mmCIF file of C-alpha atoms (C1' of nucleotides) in Angstrom:
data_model
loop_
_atom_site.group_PDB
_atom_site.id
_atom_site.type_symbol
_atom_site.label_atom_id
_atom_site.label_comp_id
_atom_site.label_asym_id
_atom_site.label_seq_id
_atom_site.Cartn_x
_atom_site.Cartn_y
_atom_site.Cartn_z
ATOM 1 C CA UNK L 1 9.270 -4.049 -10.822
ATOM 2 C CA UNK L 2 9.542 -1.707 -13.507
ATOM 3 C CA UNK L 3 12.720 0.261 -15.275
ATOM 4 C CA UNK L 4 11.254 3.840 -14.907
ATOM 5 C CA UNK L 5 8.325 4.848 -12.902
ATOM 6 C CA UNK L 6 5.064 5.309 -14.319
ATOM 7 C CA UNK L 7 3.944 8.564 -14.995
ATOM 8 C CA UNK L 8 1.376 10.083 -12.713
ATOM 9 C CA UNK L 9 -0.885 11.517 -15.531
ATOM 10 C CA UNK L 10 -1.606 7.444 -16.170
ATOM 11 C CA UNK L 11 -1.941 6.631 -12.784
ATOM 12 C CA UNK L 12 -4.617 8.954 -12.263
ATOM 13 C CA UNK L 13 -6.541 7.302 -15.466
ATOM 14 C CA UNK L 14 -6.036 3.997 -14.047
ATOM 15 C CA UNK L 15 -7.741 5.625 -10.389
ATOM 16 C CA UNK L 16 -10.473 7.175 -12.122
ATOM 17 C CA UNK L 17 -10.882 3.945 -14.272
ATOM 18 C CA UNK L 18 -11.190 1.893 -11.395
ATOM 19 C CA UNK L 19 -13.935 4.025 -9.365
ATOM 20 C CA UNK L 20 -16.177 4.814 -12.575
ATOM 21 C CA UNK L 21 -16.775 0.898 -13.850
ATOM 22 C CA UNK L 22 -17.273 0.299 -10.344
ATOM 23 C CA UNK L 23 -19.978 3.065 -10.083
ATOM 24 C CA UNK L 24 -21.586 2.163 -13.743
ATOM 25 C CA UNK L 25 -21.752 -1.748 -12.936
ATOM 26 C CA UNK L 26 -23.129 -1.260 -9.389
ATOM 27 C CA UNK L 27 -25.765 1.136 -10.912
ATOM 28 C CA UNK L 28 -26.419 -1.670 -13.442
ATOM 29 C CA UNK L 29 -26.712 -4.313 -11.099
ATOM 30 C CA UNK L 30 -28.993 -2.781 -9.392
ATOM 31 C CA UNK L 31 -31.527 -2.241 -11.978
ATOM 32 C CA UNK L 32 -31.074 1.415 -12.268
ATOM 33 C CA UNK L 33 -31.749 3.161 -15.784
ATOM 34 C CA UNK L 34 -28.354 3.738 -17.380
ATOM 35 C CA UNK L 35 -26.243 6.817 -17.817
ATOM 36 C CA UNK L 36 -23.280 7.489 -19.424
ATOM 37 C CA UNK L 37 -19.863 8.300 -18.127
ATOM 38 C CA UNK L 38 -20.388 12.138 -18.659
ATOM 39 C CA UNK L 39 -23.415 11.989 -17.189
ATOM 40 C CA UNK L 40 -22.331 10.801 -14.040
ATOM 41 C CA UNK L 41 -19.914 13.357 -13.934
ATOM 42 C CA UNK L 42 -22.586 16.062 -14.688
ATOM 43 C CA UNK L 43 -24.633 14.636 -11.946
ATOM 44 C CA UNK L 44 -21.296 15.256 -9.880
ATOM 45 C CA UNK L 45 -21.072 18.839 -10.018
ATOM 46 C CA UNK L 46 -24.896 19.776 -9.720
ATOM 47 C CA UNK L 47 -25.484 21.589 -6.813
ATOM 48 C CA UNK L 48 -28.683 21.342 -4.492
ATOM 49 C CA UNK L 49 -30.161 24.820 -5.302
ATOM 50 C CA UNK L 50 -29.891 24.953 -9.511
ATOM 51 C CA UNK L 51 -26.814 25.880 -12.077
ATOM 52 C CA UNK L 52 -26.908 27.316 -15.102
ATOM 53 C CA UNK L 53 -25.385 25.484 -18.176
ATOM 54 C CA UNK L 54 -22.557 27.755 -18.374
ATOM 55 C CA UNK L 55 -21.577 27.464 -14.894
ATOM 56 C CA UNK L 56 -22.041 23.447 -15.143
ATOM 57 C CA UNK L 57 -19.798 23.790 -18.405
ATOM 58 C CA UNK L 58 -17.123 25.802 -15.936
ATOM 59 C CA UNK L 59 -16.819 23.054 -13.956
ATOM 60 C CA UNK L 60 -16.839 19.960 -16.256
ATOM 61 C CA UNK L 61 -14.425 21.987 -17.658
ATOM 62 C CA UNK L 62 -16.075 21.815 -21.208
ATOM 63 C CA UNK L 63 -17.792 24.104 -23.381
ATOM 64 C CA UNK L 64 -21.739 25.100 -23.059
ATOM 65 C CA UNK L 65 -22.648 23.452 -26.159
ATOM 66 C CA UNK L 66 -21.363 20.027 -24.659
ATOM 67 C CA UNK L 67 -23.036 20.555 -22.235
ATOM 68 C CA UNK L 68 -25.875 21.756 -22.569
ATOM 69 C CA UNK L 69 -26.012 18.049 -25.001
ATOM 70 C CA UNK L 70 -25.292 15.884 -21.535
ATOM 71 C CA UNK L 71 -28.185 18.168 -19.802
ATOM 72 C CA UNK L 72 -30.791 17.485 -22.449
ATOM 73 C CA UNK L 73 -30.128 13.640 -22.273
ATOM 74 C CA UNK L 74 -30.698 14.259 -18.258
ATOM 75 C CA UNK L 75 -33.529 15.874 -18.970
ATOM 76 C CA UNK L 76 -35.361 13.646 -21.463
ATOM 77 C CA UNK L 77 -34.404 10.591 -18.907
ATOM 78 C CA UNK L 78 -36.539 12.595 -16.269
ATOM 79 C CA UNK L 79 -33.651 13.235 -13.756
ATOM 80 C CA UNK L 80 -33.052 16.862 -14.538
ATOM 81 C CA UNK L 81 -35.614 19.982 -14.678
ATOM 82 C CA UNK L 82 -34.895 23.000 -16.249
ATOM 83 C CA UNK L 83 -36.725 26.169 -14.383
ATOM 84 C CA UNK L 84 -36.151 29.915 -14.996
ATOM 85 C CA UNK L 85 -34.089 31.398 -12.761
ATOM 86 C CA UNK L 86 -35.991 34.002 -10.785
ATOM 87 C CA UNK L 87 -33.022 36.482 -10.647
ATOM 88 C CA UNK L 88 -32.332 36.732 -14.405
ATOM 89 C CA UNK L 89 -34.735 35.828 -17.105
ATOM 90 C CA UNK L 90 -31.472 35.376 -19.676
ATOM 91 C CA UNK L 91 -30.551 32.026 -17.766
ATOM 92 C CA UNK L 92 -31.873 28.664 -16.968
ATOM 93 C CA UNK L 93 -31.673 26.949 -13.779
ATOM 94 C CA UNK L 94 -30.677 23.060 -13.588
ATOM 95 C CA UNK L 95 -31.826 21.082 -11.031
ATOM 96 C CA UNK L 96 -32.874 17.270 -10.564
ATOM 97 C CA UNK L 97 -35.967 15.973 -10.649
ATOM 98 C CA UNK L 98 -37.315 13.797 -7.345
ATOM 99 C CA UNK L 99 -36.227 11.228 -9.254
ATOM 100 C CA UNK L 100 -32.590 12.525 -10.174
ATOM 101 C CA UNK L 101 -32.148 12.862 -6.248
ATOM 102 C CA UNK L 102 -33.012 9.441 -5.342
ATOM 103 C CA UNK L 103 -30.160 8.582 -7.898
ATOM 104 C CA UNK L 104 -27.754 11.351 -6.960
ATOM 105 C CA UNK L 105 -28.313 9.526 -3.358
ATOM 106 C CA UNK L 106 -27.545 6.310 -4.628
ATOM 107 C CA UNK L 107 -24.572 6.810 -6.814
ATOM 108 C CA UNK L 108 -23.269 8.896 -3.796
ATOM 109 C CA UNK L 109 -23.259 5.872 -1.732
ATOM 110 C CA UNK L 110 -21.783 3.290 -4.146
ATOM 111 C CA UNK L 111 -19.504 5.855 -4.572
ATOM 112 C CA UNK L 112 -18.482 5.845 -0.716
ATOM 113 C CA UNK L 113 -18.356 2.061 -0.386
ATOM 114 C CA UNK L 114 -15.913 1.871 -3.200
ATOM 115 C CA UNK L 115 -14.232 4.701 -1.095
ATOM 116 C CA UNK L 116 -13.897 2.435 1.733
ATOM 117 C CA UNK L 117 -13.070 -0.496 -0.221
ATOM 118 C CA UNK L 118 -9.690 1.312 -1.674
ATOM 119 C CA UNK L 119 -9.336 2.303 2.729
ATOM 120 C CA UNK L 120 -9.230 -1.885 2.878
ATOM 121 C CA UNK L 121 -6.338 -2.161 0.875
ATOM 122 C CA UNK L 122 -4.462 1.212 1.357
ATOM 123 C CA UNK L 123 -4.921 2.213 4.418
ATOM 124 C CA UNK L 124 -7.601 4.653 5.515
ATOM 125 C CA UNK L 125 -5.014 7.207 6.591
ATOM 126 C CA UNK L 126 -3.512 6.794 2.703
ATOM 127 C CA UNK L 127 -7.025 7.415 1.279
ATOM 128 C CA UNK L 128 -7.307 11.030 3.395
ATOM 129 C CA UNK L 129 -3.734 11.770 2.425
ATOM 130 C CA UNK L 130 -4.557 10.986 -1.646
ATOM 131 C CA UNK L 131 -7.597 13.202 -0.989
ATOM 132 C CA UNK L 132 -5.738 15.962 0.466
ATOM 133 C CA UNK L 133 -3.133 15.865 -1.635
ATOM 134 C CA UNK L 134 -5.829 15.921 -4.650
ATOM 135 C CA UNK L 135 -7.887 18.881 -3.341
ATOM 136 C CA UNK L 136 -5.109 21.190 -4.093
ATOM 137 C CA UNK L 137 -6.814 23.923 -6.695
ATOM 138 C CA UNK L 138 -5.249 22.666 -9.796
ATOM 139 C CA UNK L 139 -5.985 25.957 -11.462
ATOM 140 C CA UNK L 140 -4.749 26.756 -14.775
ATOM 141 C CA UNK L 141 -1.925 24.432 -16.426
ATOM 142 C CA UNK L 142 1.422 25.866 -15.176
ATOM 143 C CA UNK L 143 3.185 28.202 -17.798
ATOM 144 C CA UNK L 144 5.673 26.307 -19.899
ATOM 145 C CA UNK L 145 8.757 28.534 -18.820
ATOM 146 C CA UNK L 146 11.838 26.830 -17.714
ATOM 147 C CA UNK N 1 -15.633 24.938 2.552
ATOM 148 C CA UNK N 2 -18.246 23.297 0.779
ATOM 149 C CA UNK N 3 -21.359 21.504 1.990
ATOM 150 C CA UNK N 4 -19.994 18.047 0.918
ATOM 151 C CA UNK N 5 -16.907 16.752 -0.036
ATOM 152 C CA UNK N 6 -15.999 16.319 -3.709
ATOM 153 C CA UNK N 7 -15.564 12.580 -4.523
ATOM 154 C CA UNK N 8 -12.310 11.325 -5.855
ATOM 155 C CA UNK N 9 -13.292 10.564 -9.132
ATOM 156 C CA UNK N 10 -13.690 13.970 -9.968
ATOM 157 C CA UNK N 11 -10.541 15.014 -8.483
ATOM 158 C CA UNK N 12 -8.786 12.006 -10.680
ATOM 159 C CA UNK N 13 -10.018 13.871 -13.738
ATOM 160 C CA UNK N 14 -9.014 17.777 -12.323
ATOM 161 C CA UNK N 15 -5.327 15.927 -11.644
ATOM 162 C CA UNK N 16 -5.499 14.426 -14.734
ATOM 163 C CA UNK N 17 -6.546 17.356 -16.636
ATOM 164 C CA UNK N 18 -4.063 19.427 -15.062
ATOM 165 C CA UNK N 19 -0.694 17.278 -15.841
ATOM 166 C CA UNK N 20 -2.245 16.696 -19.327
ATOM 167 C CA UNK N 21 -3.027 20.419 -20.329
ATOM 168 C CA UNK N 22 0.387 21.456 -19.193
ATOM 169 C CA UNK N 23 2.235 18.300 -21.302
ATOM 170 C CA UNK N 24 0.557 19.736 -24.178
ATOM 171 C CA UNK N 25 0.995 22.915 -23.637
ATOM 172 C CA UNK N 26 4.738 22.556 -22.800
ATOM 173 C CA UNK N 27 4.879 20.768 -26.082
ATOM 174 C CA UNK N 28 3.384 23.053 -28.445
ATOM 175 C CA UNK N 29 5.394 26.211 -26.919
ATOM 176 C CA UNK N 30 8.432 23.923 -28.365
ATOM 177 C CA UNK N 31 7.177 24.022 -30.972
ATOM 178 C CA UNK N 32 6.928 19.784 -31.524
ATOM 179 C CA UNK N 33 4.720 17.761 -33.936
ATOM 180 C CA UNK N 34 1.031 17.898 -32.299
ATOM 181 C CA UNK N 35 -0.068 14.428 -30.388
ATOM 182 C CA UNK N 36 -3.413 13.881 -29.237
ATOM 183 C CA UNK N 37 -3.915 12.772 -25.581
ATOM 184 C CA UNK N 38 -4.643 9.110 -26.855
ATOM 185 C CA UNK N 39 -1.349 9.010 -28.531
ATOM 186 C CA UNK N 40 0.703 10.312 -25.662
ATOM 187 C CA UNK N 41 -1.010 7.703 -23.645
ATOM 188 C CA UNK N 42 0.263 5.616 -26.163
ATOM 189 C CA UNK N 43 3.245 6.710 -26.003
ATOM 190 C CA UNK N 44 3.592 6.448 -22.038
ATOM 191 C CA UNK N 45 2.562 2.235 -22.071
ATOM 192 C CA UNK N 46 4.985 1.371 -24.855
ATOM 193 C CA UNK N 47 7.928 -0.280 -23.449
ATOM 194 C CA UNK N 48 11.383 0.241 -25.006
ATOM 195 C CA UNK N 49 12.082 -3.659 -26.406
ATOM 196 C CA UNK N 50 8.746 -3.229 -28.808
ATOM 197 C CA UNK N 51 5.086 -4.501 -27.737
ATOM 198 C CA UNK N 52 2.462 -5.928 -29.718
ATOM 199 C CA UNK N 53 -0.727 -3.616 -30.706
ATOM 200 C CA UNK N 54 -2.682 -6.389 -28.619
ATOM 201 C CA UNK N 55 -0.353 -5.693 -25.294
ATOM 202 C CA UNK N 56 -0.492 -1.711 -25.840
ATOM 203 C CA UNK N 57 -4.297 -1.968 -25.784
ATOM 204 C CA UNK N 58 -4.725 -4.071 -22.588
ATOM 205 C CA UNK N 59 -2.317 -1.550 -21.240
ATOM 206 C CA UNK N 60 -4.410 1.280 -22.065
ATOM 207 C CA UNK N 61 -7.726 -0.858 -21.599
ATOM 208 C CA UNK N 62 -9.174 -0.092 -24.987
ATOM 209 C CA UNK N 63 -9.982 -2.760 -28.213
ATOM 210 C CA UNK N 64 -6.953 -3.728 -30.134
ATOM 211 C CA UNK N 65 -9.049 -2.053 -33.029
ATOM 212 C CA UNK N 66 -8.868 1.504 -30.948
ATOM 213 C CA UNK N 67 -5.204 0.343 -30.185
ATOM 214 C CA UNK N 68 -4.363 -0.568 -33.781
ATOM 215 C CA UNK N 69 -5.641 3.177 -34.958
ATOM 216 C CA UNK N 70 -3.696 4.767 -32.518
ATOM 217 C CA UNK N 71 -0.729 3.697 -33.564
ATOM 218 C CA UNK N 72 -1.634 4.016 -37.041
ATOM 219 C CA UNK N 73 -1.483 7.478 -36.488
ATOM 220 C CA UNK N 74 1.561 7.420 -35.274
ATOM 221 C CA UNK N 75 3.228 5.835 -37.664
ATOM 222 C CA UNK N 76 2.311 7.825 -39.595
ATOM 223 C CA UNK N 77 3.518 10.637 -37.834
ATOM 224 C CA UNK N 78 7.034 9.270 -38.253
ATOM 225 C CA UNK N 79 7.459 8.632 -34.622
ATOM 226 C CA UNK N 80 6.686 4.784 -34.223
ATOM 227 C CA UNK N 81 7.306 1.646 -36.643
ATOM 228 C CA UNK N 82 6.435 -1.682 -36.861
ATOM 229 C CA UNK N 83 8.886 -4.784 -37.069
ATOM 230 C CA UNK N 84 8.220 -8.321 -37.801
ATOM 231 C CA UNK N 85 8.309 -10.074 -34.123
ATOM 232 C CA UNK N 86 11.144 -12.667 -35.019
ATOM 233 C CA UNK N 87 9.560 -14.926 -32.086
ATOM 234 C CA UNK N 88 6.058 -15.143 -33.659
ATOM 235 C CA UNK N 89 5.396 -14.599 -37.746
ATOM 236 C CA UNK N 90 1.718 -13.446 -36.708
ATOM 237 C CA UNK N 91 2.717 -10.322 -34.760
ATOM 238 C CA UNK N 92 4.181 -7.278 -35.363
ATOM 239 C CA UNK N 93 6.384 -5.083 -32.646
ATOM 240 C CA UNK N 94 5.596 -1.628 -32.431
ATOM 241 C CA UNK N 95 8.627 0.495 -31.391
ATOM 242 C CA UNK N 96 9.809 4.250 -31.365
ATOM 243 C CA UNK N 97 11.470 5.388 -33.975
ATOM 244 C CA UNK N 98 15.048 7.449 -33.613
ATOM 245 C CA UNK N 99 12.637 10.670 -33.410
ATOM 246 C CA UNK N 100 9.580 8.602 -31.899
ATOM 247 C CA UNK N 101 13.009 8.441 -28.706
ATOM 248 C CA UNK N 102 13.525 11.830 -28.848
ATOM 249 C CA UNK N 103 10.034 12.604 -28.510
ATOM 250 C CA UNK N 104 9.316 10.337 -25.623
ATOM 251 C CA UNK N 105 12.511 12.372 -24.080
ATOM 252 C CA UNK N 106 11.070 15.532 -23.994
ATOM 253 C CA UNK N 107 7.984 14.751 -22.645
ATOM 254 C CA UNK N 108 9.397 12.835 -19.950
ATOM 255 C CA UNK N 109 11.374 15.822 -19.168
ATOM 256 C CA UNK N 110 8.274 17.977 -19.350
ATOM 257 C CA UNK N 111 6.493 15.457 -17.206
ATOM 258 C CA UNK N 112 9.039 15.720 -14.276
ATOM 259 C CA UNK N 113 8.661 18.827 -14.879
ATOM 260 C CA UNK N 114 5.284 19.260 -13.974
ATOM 261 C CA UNK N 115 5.541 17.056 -10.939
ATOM 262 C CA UNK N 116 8.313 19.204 -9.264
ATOM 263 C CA UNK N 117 5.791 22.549 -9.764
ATOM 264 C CA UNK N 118 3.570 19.948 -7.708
ATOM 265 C CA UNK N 119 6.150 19.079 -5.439
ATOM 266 C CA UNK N 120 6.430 22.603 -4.466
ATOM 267 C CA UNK N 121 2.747 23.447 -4.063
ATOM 268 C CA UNK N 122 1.753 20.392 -1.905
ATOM 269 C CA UNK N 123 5.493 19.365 -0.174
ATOM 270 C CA UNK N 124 7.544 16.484 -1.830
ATOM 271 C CA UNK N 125 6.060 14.044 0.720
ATOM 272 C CA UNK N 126 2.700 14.685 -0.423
ATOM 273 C CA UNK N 127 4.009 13.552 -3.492
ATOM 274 C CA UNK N 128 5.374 10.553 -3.127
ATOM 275 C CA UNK N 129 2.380 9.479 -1.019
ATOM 276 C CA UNK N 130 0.081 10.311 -3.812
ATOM 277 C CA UNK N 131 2.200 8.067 -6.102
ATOM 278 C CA UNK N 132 2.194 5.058 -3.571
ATOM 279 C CA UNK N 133 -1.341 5.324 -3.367
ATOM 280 C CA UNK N 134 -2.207 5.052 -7.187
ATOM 281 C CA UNK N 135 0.201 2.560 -7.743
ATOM 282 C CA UNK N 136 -1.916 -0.218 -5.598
ATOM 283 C CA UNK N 137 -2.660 -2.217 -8.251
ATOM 284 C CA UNK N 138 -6.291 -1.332 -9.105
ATOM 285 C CA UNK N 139 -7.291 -4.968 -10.832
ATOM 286 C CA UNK N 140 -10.866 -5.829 -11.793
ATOM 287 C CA UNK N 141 -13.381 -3.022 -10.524
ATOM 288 C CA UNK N 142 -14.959 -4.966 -7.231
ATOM 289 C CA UNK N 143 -18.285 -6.691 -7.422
ATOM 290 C CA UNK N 144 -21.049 -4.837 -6.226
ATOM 291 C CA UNK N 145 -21.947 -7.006 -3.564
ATOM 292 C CA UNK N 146 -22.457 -5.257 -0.025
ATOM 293 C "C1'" DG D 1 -3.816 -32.845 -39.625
ATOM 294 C "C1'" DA D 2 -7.852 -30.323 -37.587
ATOM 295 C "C1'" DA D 3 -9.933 -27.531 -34.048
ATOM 296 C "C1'" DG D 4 -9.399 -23.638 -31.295
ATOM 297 C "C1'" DA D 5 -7.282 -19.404 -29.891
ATOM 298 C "C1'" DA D 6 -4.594 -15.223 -30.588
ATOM 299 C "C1'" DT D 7 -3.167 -11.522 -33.597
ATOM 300 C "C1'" DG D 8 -3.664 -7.757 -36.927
ATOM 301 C "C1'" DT D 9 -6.618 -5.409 -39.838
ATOM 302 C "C1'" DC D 10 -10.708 -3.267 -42.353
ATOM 303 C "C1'" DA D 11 -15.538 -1.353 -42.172
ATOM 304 C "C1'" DG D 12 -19.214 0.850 -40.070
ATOM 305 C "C1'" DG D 13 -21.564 2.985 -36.146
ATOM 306 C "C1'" DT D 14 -22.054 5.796 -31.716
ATOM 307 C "C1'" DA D 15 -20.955 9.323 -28.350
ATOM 308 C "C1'" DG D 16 -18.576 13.198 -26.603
ATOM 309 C "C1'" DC D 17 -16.391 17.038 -27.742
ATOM 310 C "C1'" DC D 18 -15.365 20.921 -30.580
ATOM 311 C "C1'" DT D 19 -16.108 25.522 -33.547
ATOM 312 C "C1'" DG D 20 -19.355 28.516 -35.844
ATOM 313 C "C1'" DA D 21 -23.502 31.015 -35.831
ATOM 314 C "C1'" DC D 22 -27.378 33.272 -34.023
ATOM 315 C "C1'" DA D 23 -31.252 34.960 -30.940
ATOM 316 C "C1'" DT D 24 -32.229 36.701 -26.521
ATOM 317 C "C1'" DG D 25 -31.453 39.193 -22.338
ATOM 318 C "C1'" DT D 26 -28.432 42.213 -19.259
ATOM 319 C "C1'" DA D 27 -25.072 45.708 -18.037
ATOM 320 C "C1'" DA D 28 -22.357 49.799 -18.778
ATOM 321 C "C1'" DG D 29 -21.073 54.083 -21.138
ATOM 322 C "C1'" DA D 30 -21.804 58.046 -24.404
ATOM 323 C "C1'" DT X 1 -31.938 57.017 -23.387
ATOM 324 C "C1'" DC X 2 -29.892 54.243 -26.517
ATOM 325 C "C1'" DT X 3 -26.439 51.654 -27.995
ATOM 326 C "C1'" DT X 4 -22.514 49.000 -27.550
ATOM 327 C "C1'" DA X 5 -20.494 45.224 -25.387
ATOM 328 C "C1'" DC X 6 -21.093 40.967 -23.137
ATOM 329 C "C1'" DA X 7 -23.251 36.588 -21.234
ATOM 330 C "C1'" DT X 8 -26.411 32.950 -21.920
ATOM 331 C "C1'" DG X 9 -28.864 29.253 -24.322
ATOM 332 C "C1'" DT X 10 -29.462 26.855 -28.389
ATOM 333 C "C1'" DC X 11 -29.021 24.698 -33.161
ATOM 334 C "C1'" DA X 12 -26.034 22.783 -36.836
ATOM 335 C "C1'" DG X 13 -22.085 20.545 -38.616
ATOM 336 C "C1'" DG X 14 -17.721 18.132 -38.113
ATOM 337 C "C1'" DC X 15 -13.872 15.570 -35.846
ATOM 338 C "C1'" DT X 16 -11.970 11.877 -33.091
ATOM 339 C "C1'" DA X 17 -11.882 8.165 -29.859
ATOM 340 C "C1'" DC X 18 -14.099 4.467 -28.924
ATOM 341 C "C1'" DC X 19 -16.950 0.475 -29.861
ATOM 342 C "C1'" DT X 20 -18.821 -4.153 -32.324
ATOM 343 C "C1'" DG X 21 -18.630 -7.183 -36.243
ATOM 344 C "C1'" DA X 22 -16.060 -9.650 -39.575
ATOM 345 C "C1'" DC X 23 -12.163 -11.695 -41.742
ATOM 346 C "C1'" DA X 24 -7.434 -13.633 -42.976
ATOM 347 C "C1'" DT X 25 -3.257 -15.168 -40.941
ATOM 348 C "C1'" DT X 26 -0.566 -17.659 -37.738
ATOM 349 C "C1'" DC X 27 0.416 -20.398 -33.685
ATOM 350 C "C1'" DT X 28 -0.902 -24.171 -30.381
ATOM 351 C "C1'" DT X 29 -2.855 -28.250 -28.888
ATOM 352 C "C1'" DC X 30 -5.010 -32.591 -29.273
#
DNA sequence: GAAGAATGTCAGGTAGCCTGACATGTAAGA
DNA sequence: TCTTACATGTCAGGCTACCTGACATTCTTC
């Protein structure tokens, strides 16, 4: 028990906190090469067919210099390709290698057993609720008016 | 609709971002002293009787060393100070100055704040599930067996 | 007392993020 | 058409949060 309730902001770091180690030390233990915290999340919004850099910087929700920095450490690790994109020579497509799927594949399932470890505790119904609740589009922070 | 579902890490950090951006945002239109996301973590896990630089940094799950700076800062900012424990010679408490209170106020204020604008988006239920479903305690991240 | 642990602090190093700058390629208007 | 504006990709430099290593000080325990 606690005076005032903590605030959600730290809750969400403590959530977030909980899922990445997990991810990073099940990746470890099981021998695979190492990547960093923002490459995981770059890995996370890749999409099948190819993004540009600005469009991956969009949704990390950094600039392109950043990261274009996490997508050339992809790239020299051999899990990332860039190819030019066939419908404008200006831009580069992303994409993973053969062997950046096999570990997109198995990050995605560590990720879905911790899922269902956190449906163990809290119930399974909580866990769709969180997620529903959490796939509202946050958009841009609220104005600060009244 | 999307092809697969986004996992909740990612959604942790959109949350996150979202409650964050609009704290600081809130702040600056008041026109208050700047703080830096660490220190309004900081801020958030100090308790009001005065807590050790070793206690804040478990709390925030960094190195008493990243802990230590952190507060440094915010010393120096005028809104924390430290006090000779009187139970122990070899530590210090760290507690809020008069303004360090009146700071913490405001963004408490601002915080609620933010969570209401929630509350109205996704209904007040939604809420209040979301906040008994973070506040599981999330403990050690689980071993990676099976 | 003496050994061991906890605390606070300083120093140095790494990684992620930023702004600034610039070259290249595309789109839209005079 | 050309030229002006804009988007993209990239390099360079700098800041900040975080880390490890090291050390002095102060309990605590045997």
């Amino acid at each position: 028990m606690q005076s005032t309730r903590r605030n959600l902001p730290q809750l969400f770091t403590d959530a977030r906190r909980w899922f990445e180690e997990g991810l990073l030390a099940s990746l470890e233990a099981a021998g695979a090469t190492p990547v960093s915290p923002t490459q995981a999340q770059l890995f996370a919004v890749l999409d099948d067919h190819g993004t540009t850099v600005s469009e991956l910087a969009r949704r990390m929700g950094v600039t392109r210099q950043t990261a274009h920095q996490a997508v050339h450490g992809l790239v020299a690790a051999g899990f990332l390709e860039q190819v030019p994109d066939p419908a404008s020579a200006r831009q580069r497509l992303i994409r993973r290698t053969v062997e950046g799927e096999r570990a997109h594949r198995q990050a995605g399932a560590i990720l879905e057993r911790l899922e269902d470890q956190l449906a163990e505790r809290i119930s399974r119904e909580a866990v769709d609720a969180l997620r529903a609740a959490l796939e509202t589009p946050w958009g841009q922070p609220p104005p600060p008016n009244s």
